[in-house]
Amino acid sequence: MEQQLQSSHQLTARLRAQIAMYESELERAHGQMLEEMQSLEEDKNRAIEEAFARAQVEMKAVHENLAGVRTNLLTLQPALRTLTNDYNGLKRQVRGFPLLLQEALRSVKAEIGQAIEEVNSNNQELLRKYRRELQLRKKCHNELVRLKGNIRVIARVRPVTKEDGEGPEATNAVTFDADDDSIIHLLHKGKPVSFELDKVFSPQASQQDVFQEVQALVTSCIDGFNVCIFAYGQTGAGKTYTMEGTAENPGINQRALQLLFSEVQEKASDWEYTITVSAAEIYNEVLRDLLGKEPQEKLEIRLCPDGSGQLYVPGLTEFQVQSVDDINKVFEFGHTNRTTEFTNLNEHSSRSHALLIVTVRGVDCSTGLRTTGKLNLVDLAGSERVGKSGAEGSRLREAQHINKSLSALGDVIAALRSRQGHVPFRNSKLTYLLQDSLSGDSKTLMVVQVSPVEKSTSETLYSLKFAERVRSVELGPGLRRAELGSWSSQEHLEWEPACQTPQPSARAHSAPSSGTSSRPGSIRRKLQPSA
Ligand SMILES: Nc1ncnc2c1ncn2[C@@H]1O[C@H](COP(=O)(O)OP(=O)(O)OP(=O)(O)O)[C@@H](O)[C@H]1O
């Protein structure tokens, strides 16, 4: 028991020791906890101090801002008052604006109306002056025509060419007057003969020199005048050279078209122009279209059904052209047609009359005034007197037709120059077709082509007589009848009275799109042997 008591005492002592250890442990943990609480308390206080300090700074800034805003408010108040006043003023103005606008519109309308009236009356005045100017211009032109004669005749002598050969027959038989460019001398069978025309061009004259002589006629077409330019003369005398020329040295046709295009362009701000071209041929008194799709078709000249008395050719193709390039295309097209039609185009060309008809239609943009002028460029058939040299068959028939139409042309020109009441336009297709362009205010220029060589002197003599006769028919009534009798075909073959046929033009086209030719205005282009 004692043992048990002893062990129990020992156990109690161990337990007491253990409890003492726990208690000291607890005490230490308690101390630690107190320390940590102390440190936490310090942290909290520090944080509170810092937050307080920041809050104080911010508070100070807010106070300062508030003070600034207050100051601003104080300064904005007067501005706000002004704005309110302005706003109210504007509101009043907006309310009164429709009335003001109406009033302003009324006064502006009245001012514009007055200005329009002034402009109108100015325009009327200008229009009146313009019309008077136009009339004056036309009067001047007519006066010029009257003074100069509306029919002029010039001669052009071509140079001696290789084709003239050599020897006495190819010697030069034509000379000129150094002091007077309207005189030409011919040595015919040893006798000198002189002629006076309106102007004579020697072989040295250039294409441009000749064109200068016809330039004014060409431009008058833009003002609504009709013009005829003829090349007359025996085969090989240079008619086609003068009218068509070569690629390097173009003749009247191309230069005229070029001039028309440039003149029309210059006037483009005031006038609207359209230029159309037609080309026709008269062979054995049959009229045919050189630009048509059916070159064989015979055309007739008819009276316009509108009762205007104007003539027209139903079916004659008319191409509208705007540039030399368009002309190239038109004539290339016509030429292609013809080369397939004739085995010997050159010969055929020599025996037919070729006409290039250029029509210039204009509208004055400001007045609506319309003008139409026609420029007829005619390469006549060779004038040689084949019949006298004993031609037969178809050659004789051709010659008869040529002589008949050239005589008829001479008759018409003579009648016009002498201002006869009756002009025999209907005696040939050529004169009938050109009736509109030969009468009235129209102008005519005949270029008589002359071969200079000895062997051609008979034909040259004949051509120059023809030319001088055309020119010498006086304009005055006293002399009116003096020369008329000589127009019957003494030198041409006898011919029968012309059948009576006449003609408006149709078939307007724009230029075809074929290949280009180097010779615009070439309706009678001669084929080169190699072609
Ligand atoms: N002024 C000139 N300058 C240089 N050569 C010219 C001149 N006039 C004509 N010729 C030349 O003379 C030749 C005959 O001229 P062209 O063919 O023009 O005569 P034509 O009168 O038209 O003949 P046809 O009646 O056969 O048509 C051509 O070779 C042409 O080039």
Coordinates of C-alpha atoms in Angstrom, one line a residue, residues 44-63:
K44 CA -3.7 50.6 -36.5
N45 CA -2.9 53.9 -34.9
R46 CA -0.2 54.7 -37.5
A47 CA -2.6 53.9 -40.3
I48 CA -5.3 56.1 -38.8
E49 CA -2.8 58.9 -38.5
E50 CA -1.7 58.6 -42.1
A51 CA -5.3 58.4 -43.4
F52 CA -6.2 61.4 -41.4
A53 CA -3.2 63.4 -42.7
R54 CA -4.2 62.4 -46.3
A55 CA -7.8 63.3 -45.7
Q56 CA -6.7 66.7 -44.4
V57 CA -4.6 67.4 -47.5
E58 CA -7.4 66.3 -49.9
M59 CA -9.8 68.3 -47.9
K60 CA -7.6 71.3 -48.3
A61 CA -7.5 70.8 -52.1
V62 CA -11.2 70.4 -52.3
H63 CA -11.6 73.6 -50.4

